[in-house]
Amino acid sequence: MNKGLFITFEGADGCGKTTQINLLKKYLEEKGKEVLLTREPGGKGLGEKVREILLNYDGVVSDRCESFLFLADRAQNIDVIVKPALAEGKIVLCDRHTDSTVAYQGYGRGLNLDEIHMLNNLATGGKKPDVTLVFDVDIETSMKRVGNEKDRMESAGKEFFNKVRNGYLEIAKSEPDRVKVIDSTRSIKEVHKDVVAIVEKLNI
Ligand code: TYD
């Protein structure tokens, strides 16, 4: 039986990955593939409630508490949504996953990277994406795309943005087979072309 394919979409805020995930979904469905879209934080059910806390809670959230909330949501997403879909042979497209915690809580907030890797592993039960696409943008492009309606994470500032961006580039350097960086300052069409080229190499 087809074992399915797990593709994750990553990048700093305003990188345009949500647009690209929808375009890839459409492309794959037109090829007759069964596609499941999910996101972290979020997914559905309990995940959406965790998302609500993470993005809208306006009291104090400690950095470690924030990490555990993302991880709890991840465990739920993997167990309840991702793994069953992969077992049915579907292509799962996930908007953010483990690398977000490494980039945001690790490189961004400065939490210990080894500990984050260990916790990520615990949350996923060791399941890794087949490929991860990192949509790379500079802060100017990001600010134009995000606009004025910022959530709690998006309000963290320029220095934080650059730490997160650099974090993603470091992740890509350390795992070049899994993680592919795409220059996302370009047009939607050009970026989509690169996405398709990478995904087609997976022999779907
Ligand atoms: P979301 O509105 O989904 O942003 P985007 O459209 O950019 O994906 O908000 C998710 C926010 O949560 C985003 O700022 C990144 C952050 N995040 C972390 O800090 N750590 C994590 O592990 C995850 C999954 C997300």
Short mmCIF file of C-alpha atoms in Angstrom, two decimals, residues 1 16 20 35 40 44 66 69 77 89-90 93 111-112 115-116 123 130 132 135 143 154 167 187 190 192 197 199:
data_model
loop_
_atom_site.label_atom_id
_atom_site.label_comp_id
_atom_site.label_asym_id
_atom_site.label_seq_id
_atom_site.Cartn_x
_atom_site.Cartn_y
_atom_site.Cartn_z
CA MET A 1 0.00 0.00 0.00
CA GLY A 16 3.65 33.62 1.75
CA GLN A 20 1.76 28.35 -1.70
CA VAL A 35 -4.40 15.66 -0.32
CA GLU A 40 0.21 23.96 13.48
CA LYS A 44 -8.97 20.80 14.01
CA GLU A 66 4.66 28.66 24.92
CA LEU A 69 1.64 24.49 24.06
CA ASN A 77 -1.89 16.92 15.03
CA GLY A 89 -1.80 6.89 1.33
CA LYS A 90 -2.68 10.59 1.28
CA LEU A 93 0.58 19.21 3.56
CA LEU A 111 15.75 28.20 24.32
CA ASN A 112 18.19 25.27 24.30
CA GLU A 115 16.20 20.21 24.39
CA ILE A 116 13.87 21.43 21.66
CA ALA A 123 5.82 15.16 20.30
CA ASP A 130 9.64 13.61 3.73
CA THR A 132 10.29 20.58 4.20
CA PHE A 135 9.94 30.12 2.26
CA MET A 143 6.16 43.62 6.81
CA GLU A 154 3.86 38.72 14.65
CA GLY A 167 17.29 29.87 12.36
CA SER A 187 6.19 36.45 -7.53
CA GLU A 190 7.75 31.86 -9.70
CA HIS A 192 5.02 27.98 -7.06
CA ALA A 197 9.87 21.20 -9.13
CA VAL A 199 7.74 18.00 -5.07
#
